[in-house]
JSON list of C-alpha atoms and ligand atoms in Angstrom, two decimals:
[
{"chain": "E", "resi": 1, "resn": "UNK", "atom": "CA", "xyz": [-0.03, -0.35, -0.04]},
{"chain": "E", "resi": 2, "resn": "UNK", "atom": "CA", "xyz": [1.18, 3.11, -1.11]},
{"chain": "E", "resi": 3, "resn": "UNK", "atom": "CA", "xyz": [2.31, 5.66, 1.63]},
{"chain": "E", "resi": 4, "resn": "UNK", "atom": "CA", "xyz": [2.50, 8.84, 0.78]},
{"chain": "E", "resi": 5, "resn": "UNK", "atom": "CA", "xyz": [2.08, 11.85, 2.78]},
{"chain": "E", "resi": 6, "resn": "UNK", "atom": "CA", "xyz": [2.15, 15.15, 0.51]},
{"chain": "E", "resi": 7, "resn": "UNK", "atom": "CA", "xyz": [2.40, 18.26, 2.30]},
{"chain": "E", "resi": 8, "resn": "UNK", "atom": "CA", "xyz": [1.63, 21.95, 0.49]},
{"chain": "E", "resi": 9, "resn": "UNK", "atom": "CA", "xyz": [4.94, 23.43, 1.96]},
{"chain": "E", "resi": 10, "resn": "UNK", "atom": "CA", "xyz": [7.67, 25.19, 0.96]},
{"chain": "E", "resi": 11, "resn": "UNK", "atom": "CA", "xyz": [9.64, 24.21, 4.28]},
{"chain": "E", "resi": 12, "resn": "UNK", "atom": "CA", "xyz": [11.96, 22.21, 4.43]},
{"chain": "E", "resi": 13, "resn": "UNK", "atom": "CA", "xyz": [12.65, 23.41, 7.73]},
{"chain": "E", "resi": 14, "resn": "UNK", "atom": "CA", "xyz": [8.58, 21.58, 8.34]},
{"chain": "E", "resi": 15, "resn": "UNK", "atom": "CA", "xyz": [9.74, 18.80, 6.34]},
{"chain": "E", "resi": 16, "resn": "UNK", "atom": "CA", "xyz": [12.42, 17.67, 8.13]},
{"chain": "E", "resi": 17, "resn": "UNK", "atom": "CA", "xyz": [10.81, 17.78, 11.41]},
{"chain": "E", "resi": 18, "resn": "UNK", "atom": "CA", "xyz": [7.61, 15.86, 9.95]},
{"chain": "E", "resi": 19, "resn": "UNK", "atom": "CA", "xyz": [8.92, 13.46, 8.39]},
{"chain": "E", "resi": 20, "resn": "UNK", "atom": "CA", "xyz": [10.74, 11.19, 10.97]},
{"chain": "E", "resi": 21, "resn": "UNK", "atom": "CA", "xyz": [8.00, 11.53, 12.77]},
{"chain": "E", "resi": 22, "resn": "UNK", "atom": "CA", "xyz": [5.15, 10.44, 10.39]},
{"chain": "E", "resi": 23, "resn": "UNK", "atom": "CA", "xyz": [8.34, 7.67, 9.06]},
{"chain": "E", "resi": 24, "resn": "UNK", "atom": "CA", "xyz": [7.93, 6.02, 12.70]},
{"chain": "E", "resi": 25, "resn": "UNK", "atom": "CA", "xyz": [4.19, 5.45, 11.26]},
{"chain": "E", "resi": 26, "resn": "UNK", "atom": "CA", "xyz": [5.43, 4.15, 8.11]},
{"chain": "E", "resi": 27, "resn": "UNK", "atom": "CA", "xyz": [4.52, 6.99, 6.03]},
{"chain": "E", "resi": 28, "resn": "UNK", "atom": "CA", "xyz": [6.19, 8.91, 3.52]},
{"chain": "E", "resi": 29, "resn": "UNK", "atom": "CA", "xyz": [6.46, 12.31, 3.14]},
{"chain": "E", "resi": 30, "resn": "UNK", "atom": "CA", "xyz": [6.41, 14.09, 0.11]},
{"chain": "E", "resi": 31, "resn": "UNK", "atom": "CA", "xyz": [6.11, 18.22, -0.62]},
{"chain": "E", "resi": 32, "resn": "UNK", "atom": "CA", "xyz": [3.99, 19.42, -3.25]},
{"chain": "E", "resi": 33, "resn": "UNK", "atom": "CA", "xyz": [3.91, 22.30, -5.41]},
{"chain": "E", "resi": 34, "resn": "UNK", "atom": "CA", "xyz": [0.23, 23.50, -4.78]},
{"chain": "E", "resi": 35, "resn": "UNK", "atom": "CA", "xyz": [-1.25, 26.59, -5.23]},
{"chain": "E", "resi": 36, "resn": "UNK", "atom": "CA", "xyz": [-0.36, 28.21, -1.34]},
{"chain": "E", "resi": 37, "resn": "UNK", "atom": "CA", "xyz": [-3.96, 29.68, -0.47]},
{"chain": "E", "resi": 38, "resn": "UNK", "atom": "CA", "xyz": [-3.41, 32.34, 3.28]},
{"chain": "E", "resi": 39, "resn": "UNK", "atom": "CA", "xyz": [-6.54, 33.55, 4.06]},
{"chain": "E", "resi": 40, "resn": "UNK", "atom": "CA", "xyz": [-6.35, 36.31, 7.10]},
{"chain": "E", "resi": 41, "resn": "UNK", "atom": "CA", "xyz": [-8.65, 35.12, 10.10]},
{"chain": "E", "resi": 42, "resn": "UNK", "atom": "CA", "xyz": [-8.19, 35.04, 14.24]},
{"chain": "E", "resi": 43, "resn": "UNK", "atom": "CA", "xyz": [-7.38, 30.80, 14.36]},
{"chain": "E", "resi": 44, "resn": "UNK", "atom": "CA", "xyz": [-4.83, 28.85, 12.76]},
{"chain": "E", "resi": 45, "resn": "UNK", "atom": "CA", "xyz": [-7.21, 25.87, 12.57]},
{"chain": "E", "resi": 46, "resn": "UNK", "atom": "CA", "xyz": [-9.35, 28.39, 10.92]},
{"chain": "E", "resi": 47, "resn": "UNK", "atom": "CA", "xyz": [-6.23, 29.10, 8.57]},
{"chain": "E", "resi": 48, "resn": "UNK", "atom": "CA", "xyz": [-5.47, 25.86, 7.21]},
{"chain": "E", "resi": 49, "resn": "UNK", "atom": "CA", "xyz": [-9.30, 24.36, 6.27]},
{"chain": "E", "resi": 50, "resn": "UNK", "atom": "CA", "xyz": [-9.75, 27.67, 4.83]},
{"chain": "E", "resi": 51, "resn": "UNK", "atom": "CA", "xyz": [-6.73, 26.22, 2.30]},
{"chain": "E", "resi": 52, "resn": "UNK", "atom": "CA", "xyz": [-8.18, 22.98, 2.98]},
{"chain": "E", "resi": 53, "resn": "UNK", "atom": "CA", "xyz": [-11.01, 23.15, 0.99]},
{"chain": "E", "resi": 54, "resn": "UNK", "atom": "CA", "xyz": [-10.15, 25.19, -1.13]},
{"chain": "E", "resi": 55, "resn": "UNK", "atom": "CA", "xyz": [-7.05, 22.87, -2.64]},
{"chain": "E", "resi": 56, "resn": "UNK", "atom": "CA", "xyz": [-8.18, 20.00, -5.14]},
{"chain": "E", "resi": 57, "resn": "UNK", "atom": "CA", "xyz": [-8.75, 16.76, -3.59]},
{"chain": "E", "resi": 58, "resn": "UNK", "atom": "CA", "xyz": [-5.80, 14.61, -5.25]},
{"chain": "E", "resi": 59, "resn": "UNK", "atom": "CA", "xyz": [-5.40, 10.69, -5.13]},
{"chain": "E", "resi": 60, "resn": "UNK", "atom": "CA", "xyz": [-2.47, 11.32, -2.51]},
{"chain": "E", "resi": 61, "resn": "UNK", "atom": "CA", "xyz": [-3.92, 12.31, 0.79]},
{"chain": "E", "resi": 62, "resn": "UNK", "atom": "CA", "xyz": [-2.36, 16.23, 1.61]},
{"chain": "E", "resi": 63, "resn": "UNK", "atom": "CA", "xyz": [-1.31, 17.90, 5.41]},
{"chain": "E", "resi": 64, "resn": "UNK", "atom": "CA", "xyz": [-1.36, 21.86, 5.14]},
{"chain": "E", "resi": 65, "resn": "UNK", "atom": "CA", "xyz": [0.32, 23.10, 8.64]},
{"chain": "E", "resi": 66, "resn": "UNK", "atom": "CA", "xyz": [0.74, 26.33, 9.96]},
{"chain": "E", "resi": 67, "resn": "UNK", "atom": "CA", "xyz": [1.99, 27.79, 12.95]},
{"chain": "E", "resi": 68, "resn": "UNK", "atom": "CA", "xyz": [2.59, 31.01, 15.46]},
{"chain": "E", "resi": 69, "resn": "UNK", "atom": "CA", "xyz": [3.78, 32.59, 18.12]},
{"chain": "E", "resi": 70, "resn": "UNK", "atom": "CA", "xyz": [1.63, 33.24, 20.52]},
{"chain": "E", "resi": 71, "resn": "UNK", "atom": "CA", "xyz": [2.71, 36.35, 23.53]},
{"chain": "E", "resi": 72, "resn": "UNK", "atom": "CA", "xyz": [0.79, 36.18, 26.68]},
{"chain": "E", "resi": 73, "resn": "UNK", "atom": "CA", "xyz": [1.86, 39.87, 28.10]},
{"chain": "E", "resi": 74, "resn": "UNK", "atom": "CA", "xyz": [1.27, 40.75, 23.68]},
{"chain": "E", "resi": 75, "resn": "UNK", "atom": "CA", "xyz": [-2.42, 39.75, 24.00]},
{"chain": "E", "resi": 76, "resn": "UNK", "atom": "CA", "xyz": [-1.67, 36.42, 21.95]},
{"chain": "E", "resi": 77, "resn": "UNK", "atom": "CA", "xyz": [0.75, 38.47, 18.87]},
{"chain": "E", "resi": 78, "resn": "UNK", "atom": "CA", "xyz": [2.30, 38.29, 17.31]},
{"chain": "E", "resi": 79, "resn": "UNK", "atom": "CA", "xyz": [-0.25, 34.72, 16.77]},
{"chain": "E", "resi": 80, "resn": "UNK", "atom": "CA", "xyz": [-1.89, 33.85, 13.09]},
{"chain": "E", "resi": 81, "resn": "UNK", "atom": "CA", "xyz": [-0.21, 36.68, 11.57]},
{"chain": "E", "resi": 82, "resn": "UNK", "atom": "CA", "xyz": [3.38, 34.92, 12.64]},
{"chain": "E", "resi": 83, "resn": "UNK", "atom": "CA", "xyz": [4.18, 35.19, 9.39]},
{"chain": "E", "resi": 84, "resn": "UNK", "atom": "CA", "xyz": [4.35, 38.60, 8.16]},
{"chain": "E", "resi": 85, "resn": "UNK", "atom": "CA", "xyz": [5.47, 40.09, 12.30]},
{"chain": "E", "resi": 86, "resn": "UNK", "atom": "CA", "xyz": [8.34, 37.02, 11.50]},
{"chain": "E", "resi": 87, "resn": "UNK", "atom": "CA", "xyz": [9.69, 38.76, 7.73]},
{"chain": "E", "resi": 88, "resn": "UNK", "atom": "CA", "xyz": [8.63, 42.89, 9.38]},
{"chain": "E", "resi": 89, "resn": "UNK", "atom": "CA", "xyz": [10.56, 42.70, 13.11]},
{"chain": "E", "resi": 90, "resn": "UNK", "atom": "CA", "xyz": [12.03, 39.95, 13.56]},
{"chain": "E", "resi": 91, "resn": "UNK", "atom": "CA", "xyz": [13.04, 38.46, 17.27]},
{"chain": "E", "resi": 92, "resn": "UNK", "atom": "CA", "xyz": [14.72, 41.50, 16.82]},
{"chain": "E", "resi": 93, "resn": "UNK", "atom": "CA", "xyz": [11.67, 43.35, 17.69]},
{"chain": "E", "resi": 94, "resn": "UNK", "atom": "CA", "xyz": [8.97, 40.36, 19.23]},
{"chain": "E", "resi": 95, "resn": "UNK", "atom": "CA", "xyz": [11.92, 41.30, 22.48]},
{"chain": "E", "resi": 96, "resn": "UNK", "atom": "CA", "xyz": [11.92, 44.60, 22.24]},
{"chain": "E", "resi": 97, "resn": "UNK", "atom": "CA", "xyz": [8.41, 44.43, 22.52]},
{"chain": "E", "resi": 98, "resn": "UNK", "atom": "CA", "xyz": [8.86, 42.60, 25.77]},
{"chain": "E", "resi": 99, "resn": "UNK", "atom": "CA", "xyz": [11.56, 44.59, 26.87]},
{"chain": "E", "resi": 100, "resn": "UNK", "atom": "CA", "xyz": [9.11, 46.44, 29.90]},
{"chain": "E", "resi": 101, "resn": "UNK", "atom": "CA", "xyz": [7.03, 42.80, 30.07]},
{"chain": "E", "resi": 102, "resn": "UNK", "atom": "CA", "xyz": [7.67, 41.13, 33.36]},
{"chain": "E", "resi": 103, "resn": "UNK", "atom": "CA", "xyz": [5.49, 37.16, 32.43]},
{"chain": "E", "resi": 104, "resn": "UNK", "atom": "CA", "xyz": [6.95, 36.25, 29.63]},
{"chain": "E", "resi": 105, "resn": "UNK", "atom": "CA", "xyz": [5.41, 33.68, 28.63]},
{"chain": "E", "resi": 106, "resn": "UNK", "atom": "CA", "xyz": [4.15, 31.87, 25.11]},
{"chain": "E", "resi": 107, "resn": "UNK", "atom": "CA", "xyz": [2.62, 29.33, 23.35]},
{"chain": "E", "resi": 108, "resn": "UNK", "atom": "CA", "xyz": [3.22, 27.83, 20.10]},
{"chain": "E", "resi": 109, "resn": "UNK", "atom": "CA", "xyz": [0.37, 26.32, 18.38]},
{"chain": "E", "resi": 110, "resn": "UNK", "atom": "CA", "xyz": [0.54, 24.85, 15.26]},
{"chain": "E", "resi": 111, "resn": "UNK", "atom": "CA", "xyz": [-2.34, 23.40, 13.16]},
{"chain": "E", "resi": 112, "resn": "UNK", "atom": "CA", "xyz": [-2.81, 20.55, 10.26]},
{"chain": "E", "resi": 113, "resn": "UNK", "atom": "CA", "xyz": [-5.11, 20.31, 7.99]},
{"chain": "E", "resi": 114, "resn": "UNK", "atom": "CA", "xyz": [-5.35, 17.25, 5.93]},
{"chain": "E", "resi": 115, "resn": "UNK", "atom": "CA", "xyz": [-7.90, 16.46, 3.07]},
{"chain": "E", "resi": 116, "resn": "UNK", "atom": "CA", "xyz": [-8.47, 13.34, 2.52]},
{"chain": "E", "resi": 117, "resn": "UNK", "atom": "CA", "xyz": [-8.50, 11.65, -1.56]},
{"chain": "E", "resi": 118, "resn": "UNK", "atom": "CA", "xyz": [-12.10, 11.33, -1.74]},
{"chain": "E", "resi": 119, "resn": "UNK", "atom": "CA", "xyz": [-12.37, 15.44, -0.04]},
{"chain": "E", "resi": 120, "resn": "UNK", "atom": "CA", "xyz": [-12.77, 14.72, 3.71]},
{"chain": "E", "resi": 121, "resn": "UNK", "atom": "CA", "xyz": [-10.98, 17.85, 5.78]},
{"chain": "E", "resi": 122, "resn": "UNK", "atom": "CA", "xyz": [-9.75, 17.21, 9.46]},
{"chain": "E", "resi": 123, "resn": "UNK", "atom": "CA", "xyz": [-7.86, 19.59, 11.82]},
{"chain": "E", "resi": 124, "resn": "UNK", "atom": "CA", "xyz": [-5.12, 18.30, 14.23]},
{"chain": "E", "resi": 125, "resn": "UNK", "atom": "CA", "xyz": [-3.34, 20.90, 16.83]},
{"chain": "E", "resi": 126, "resn": "UNK", "atom": "CA", "xyz": [-1.13, 21.16, 18.99]},
{"chain": "E", "resi": 127, "resn": "UNK", "atom": "CA", "xyz": [0.65, 23.11, 21.27]},
{"chain": "E", "resi": 128, "resn": "UNK", "atom": "CA", "xyz": [4.08, 23.83, 23.96]},
{"chain": "E", "resi": 129, "resn": "UNK", "atom": "CA", "xyz": [4.31, 26.24, 26.92]},
{"chain": "E", "resi": 130, "resn": "UNK", "atom": "CA", "xyz": [6.82, 27.41, 26.93]},
{"chain": "E", "resi": 131, "resn": "UNK", "atom": "CA", "xyz": [8.78, 31.55, 27.34]},
{"chain": "E", "resi": 132, "resn": "UNK", "atom": "CA", "xyz": [10.69, 33.94, 24.78]},
{"chain": "E", "resi": 133, "resn": "UNK", "atom": "CA", "xyz": [14.27, 34.84, 26.44]},
{"chain": "E", "resi": 134, "resn": "UNK", "atom": "CA", "xyz": [15.86, 37.69, 27.16]},
{"chain": "E", "resi": 135, "resn": "UNK", "atom": "CA", "xyz": [18.02, 37.49, 24.03]},
{"chain": "E", "resi": 136, "resn": "UNK", "atom": "CA", "xyz": [18.08, 34.87, 20.58]},
{"chain": "E", "resi": 137, "resn": "UNK", "atom": "CA", "xyz": [20.08, 31.99, 22.00]},
{"chain": "E", "resi": 138, "resn": "UNK", "atom": "CA", "xyz": [21.24, 28.94, 19.67]},
{"chain": "E", "resi": 139, "resn": "UNK", "atom": "CA", "xyz": [21.44, 28.68, 16.16]},
{"chain": "E", "resi": 140, "resn": "UNK", "atom": "CA", "xyz": [19.46, 25.97, 14.49]},
{"chain": "E", "resi": 141, "resn": "UNK", "atom": "CA", "xyz": [16.18, 25.70, 13.23]},
{"chain": "E", "resi": 142, "resn": "UNK", "atom": "CA", "xyz": [14.02, 28.67, 11.86]},
{"chain": "E", "resi": 143, "resn": "UNK", "atom": "CA", "xyz": [11.93, 32.07, 12.27]},
{"chain": "E", "resi": 144, "resn": "UNK", "atom": "CA", "xyz": [11.44, 32.38, 15.52]},
{"chain": "E", "resi": 145, "resn": "UNK", "atom": "CA", "xyz": [12.89, 28.57, 17.12]},
{"chain": "E", "resi": 146, "resn": "UNK", "atom": "CA", "xyz": [15.88, 31.29, 19.25]},
{"chain": "E", "resi": 147, "resn": "UNK", "atom": "CA", "xyz": [13.79, 33.60, 21.43]},
{"chain": "E", "resi": 148, "resn": "UNK", "atom": "CA", "xyz": [11.10, 30.08, 22.27]},
{"chain": "E", "resi": 149, "resn": "UNK", "atom": "CA", "xyz": [12.40, 28.19, 25.03]},
{"chain": "E", "resi": 150, "resn": "UNK", "atom": "CA", "xyz": [9.52, 25.66, 25.46]},
{"chain": "E", "resi": 151, "resn": "UNK", "atom": "CA", "xyz": [8.88, 24.27, 29.76]},
{"chain": "E", "resi": 152, "resn": "UNK", "atom": "CA", "xyz": [10.95, 21.89, 30.95]},
{"chain": "E", "resi": 153, "resn": "UNK", "atom": "CA", "xyz": [13.72, 22.49, 30.22]},
{"chain": "E", "resi": 154, "resn": "UNK", "atom": "CA", "xyz": [16.40, 25.83, 30.14]},
{"chain": "E", "resi": 155, "resn": "UNK", "atom": "CA", "xyz": [17.33, 25.47, 26.09]},
{"chain": "E", "resi": 156, "resn": "UNK", "atom": "CA", "xyz": [15.78, 27.53, 23.27]},
{"chain": "E", "resi": 157, "resn": "UNK", "atom": "CA", "xyz": [14.20, 25.07, 19.66]},
{"chain": "E", "resi": 158, "resn": "UNK", "atom": "CA", "xyz": [17.05, 26.91, 18.41]},
{"chain": "E", "resi": 159, "resn": "UNK", "atom": "CA", "xyz": [19.38, 24.70, 21.35]},
{"chain": "E", "resi": 160, "resn": "UNK", "atom": "CA", "xyz": [18.01, 21.88, 20.05]},
{"chain": "E", "resi": 161, "resn": "UNK", "atom": "CA", "xyz": [18.80, 19.18, 17.77]},
{"chain": "E", "resi": 162, "resn": "UNK", "atom": "CA", "xyz": [15.80, 18.27, 15.88]},
{"chain": "E", "resi": 163, "resn": "UNK", "atom": "CA", "xyz": [14.73, 14.94, 17.95]},
{"chain": "E", "resi": 164, "resn": "UNK", "atom": "CA", "xyz": [15.45, 17.01, 20.98]},
{"chain": "E", "resi": 165, "resn": "UNK", "atom": "CA", "xyz": [12.88, 19.58, 20.02]},
{"chain": "E", "resi": 166, "resn": "UNK", "atom": "CA", "xyz": [10.81, 17.31, 17.91]},
{"chain": "E", "resi": 167, "resn": "UNK", "atom": "CA", "xyz": [10.27, 16.21, 22.40]},
{"chain": "E", "resi": 168, "resn": "UNK", "atom": "CA", "xyz": [8.59, 19.23, 23.18]},
{"chain": "E", "resi": 169, "resn": "UNK", "atom": "CA", "xyz": [7.24, 20.82, 19.79]},
{"chain": "E", "resi": 170, "resn": "UNK", "atom": "CA", "xyz": [3.94, 22.38, 19.09]},
{"chain": "E", "resi": 171, "resn": "UNK", "atom": "CA", "xyz": [4.11, 20.29, 15.17]},
{"chain": "E", "resi": 172, "resn": "UNK", "atom": "CA", "xyz": [5.57, 17.62, 16.42]},
{"chain": "E", "resi": 173, "resn": "UNK", "atom": "CA", "xyz": [2.67, 17.22, 19.00]},
{"chain": "E", "resi": 174, "resn": "UNK", "atom": "CA", "xyz": [-0.21, 17.91, 15.91]},
{"chain": "E", "resi": 175, "resn": "UNK", "atom": "CA", "xyz": [1.87, 15.43, 13.32]},
{"chain": "E", "resi": 176, "resn": "UNK", "atom": "CA", "xyz": [1.66, 12.72, 16.23]},
{"chain": "E", "resi": 177, "resn": "UNK", "atom": "CA", "xyz": [-2.49, 12.76, 16.10]},
{"chain": "E", "resi": 178, "resn": "UNK", "atom": "CA", "xyz": [-1.99, 13.61, 12.58]},
{"chain": "E", "resi": 179, "resn": "UNK", "atom": "CA", "xyz": [-0.54, 10.08, 12.22]},
{"chain": "E", "resi": 180, "resn": "UNK", "atom": "CA", "xyz": [-2.67, 8.03, 14.79]},
{"chain": "E", "resi": 181, "resn": "UNK", "atom": "CA", "xyz": [-5.37, 9.73, 12.88]},
{"chain": "E", "resi": 182, "resn": "UNK", "atom": "CA", "xyz": [-4.43, 7.21, 9.44]},
{"chain": "E", "resi": 183, "resn": "UNK", "atom": "CA", "xyz": [-2.59, 4.66, 11.51]},
{"chain": "E", "resi": 184, "resn": "UNK", "atom": "CA", "xyz": [-5.96, 4.27, 12.87]},
{"chain": "E", "resi": 185, "resn": "UNK", "atom": "CA", "xyz": [-8.45, 4.95, 9.69]},
{"chain": "E", "resi": 186, "resn": "UNK", "atom": "CA", "xyz": [-6.08, 2.72, 7.44]},
{"chain": "Z", "resi": 201, "resn": "IMP", "atom": "P1", "xyz": [3.45, 29.50, 8.73]},
{"chain": "Z", "resi": 201, "resn": "IMP", "atom": "O1", "xyz": [2.73, 30.68, 9.09]},
{"chain": "Z", "resi": 201, "resn": "IMP", "atom": "O2", "xyz": [3.28, 28.31, 8.96]},
{"chain": "Z", "resi": 201, "resn": "IMP", "atom": "O3", "xyz": [5.41, 29.36, 8.32]},
{"chain": "Z", "resi": 201, "resn": "IMP", "atom": "O4", "xyz": [4.70, 29.60, 10.40]},
{"chain": "Z", "resi": 201, "resn": "IMP", "atom": "C1", "xyz": [4.23, 31.31, 10.21]},
{"chain": "Z", "resi": 201, "resn": "IMP", "atom": "C2", "xyz": [5.83, 32.01, 11.22]},
{"chain": "Z", "resi": 201, "resn": "IMP", "atom": "O5", "xyz": [5.61, 32.11, 12.12]},
{"chain": "Z", "resi": 201, "resn": "IMP", "atom": "C3", "xyz": [6.65, 31.73, 10.40]},
{"chain": "Z", "resi": 201, "resn": "IMP", "atom": "O6", "xyz": [7.55, 33.22, 9.76]},
{"chain": "Z", "resi": 201, "resn": "IMP", "atom": "C4", "xyz": [7.80, 31.67, 11.14]},
{"chain": "Z", "resi": 201, "resn": "IMP", "atom": "O7", "xyz": [8.62, 32.03, 11.15]},
{"chain": "Z", "resi": 201, "resn": "IMP", "atom": "C5", "xyz": [7.03, 31.37, 12.41]},
{"chain": "Z", "resi": 201, "resn": "IMP", "atom": "N1", "xyz": [7.49, 29.89, 13.19]},
{"chain": "Z", "resi": 201, "resn": "IMP", "atom": "C6", "xyz": [6.37, 28.78, 12.65]},
{"chain": "Z", "resi": 201, "resn": "IMP", "atom": "N2", "xyz": [7.34, 27.32, 13.19]},
{"chain": "Z", "resi": 201, "resn": "IMP", "atom": "C7", "xyz": [8.29, 27.78, 13.65]},
{"chain": "Z", "resi": 201, "resn": "IMP", "atom": "C8", "xyz": [8.81, 26.59, 14.80]},
{"chain": "Z", "resi": 201, "resn": "IMP", "atom": "O8", "xyz": [8.76, 25.67, 14.88]},
{"chain": "Z", "resi": 201, "resn": "IMP", "atom": "N3", "xyz": [9.38, 27.94, 15.20]},
{"chain": "Z", "resi": 201, "resn": "IMP", "atom": "C9", "xyz": [10.32, 28.90, 15.24]},
{"chain": "Z", "resi": 201, "resn": "IMP", "atom": "N4", "xyz": [9.61, 29.85, 13.94]},
{"chain": "Z", "resi": 201, "resn": "IMP", "atom": "C10", "xyz": [8.36, 29.04, 13.88]}
]
């Protein structure tokens, strides 16, 4: 049986993180060249659900993943706007916004939409509590990894190996839910 899952992303880091998890369940993750459909919405679930509804059903399951960093002292900003905020003010800008903050709590969220060959869609989510560090630390990973330190460790995502990040990460949690769902369904 073909156990390929297509992913609509050009972000190689996301693929690097998700592929080994899916592989432990026997699935092979393959990038697919699909049009980027991204609406602005209040939740990641809405963003990926919309995209899943608007991509064509293919002969293999297709997934779309969206992530966001929700900072408590900023009332959840940048959240669903994380992509734009990373491109504009970046890690440095988030640190500046938090200069006076005493509460540096943040949550990283991931939402994955699955579109099956029959056209059904399902959503899986994962979240990781943590804090925004005082300074960027580490060189691994991507995006806000150097300033996000998950609960239960003194390392930022960027100071971790890929395997370590997968022990903590929002994306790993959502990916495992997806893999368990597909396994139970097959
Ligand atoms: P995207 O829309 O899912 O690509 O994510 C929005 C933004 O959040 C991206 O531009 C990244 O900068 C950031 N981001 C997403 N996932 C992660 C992660 O796992 N670590 C750090 N930053 C991330």
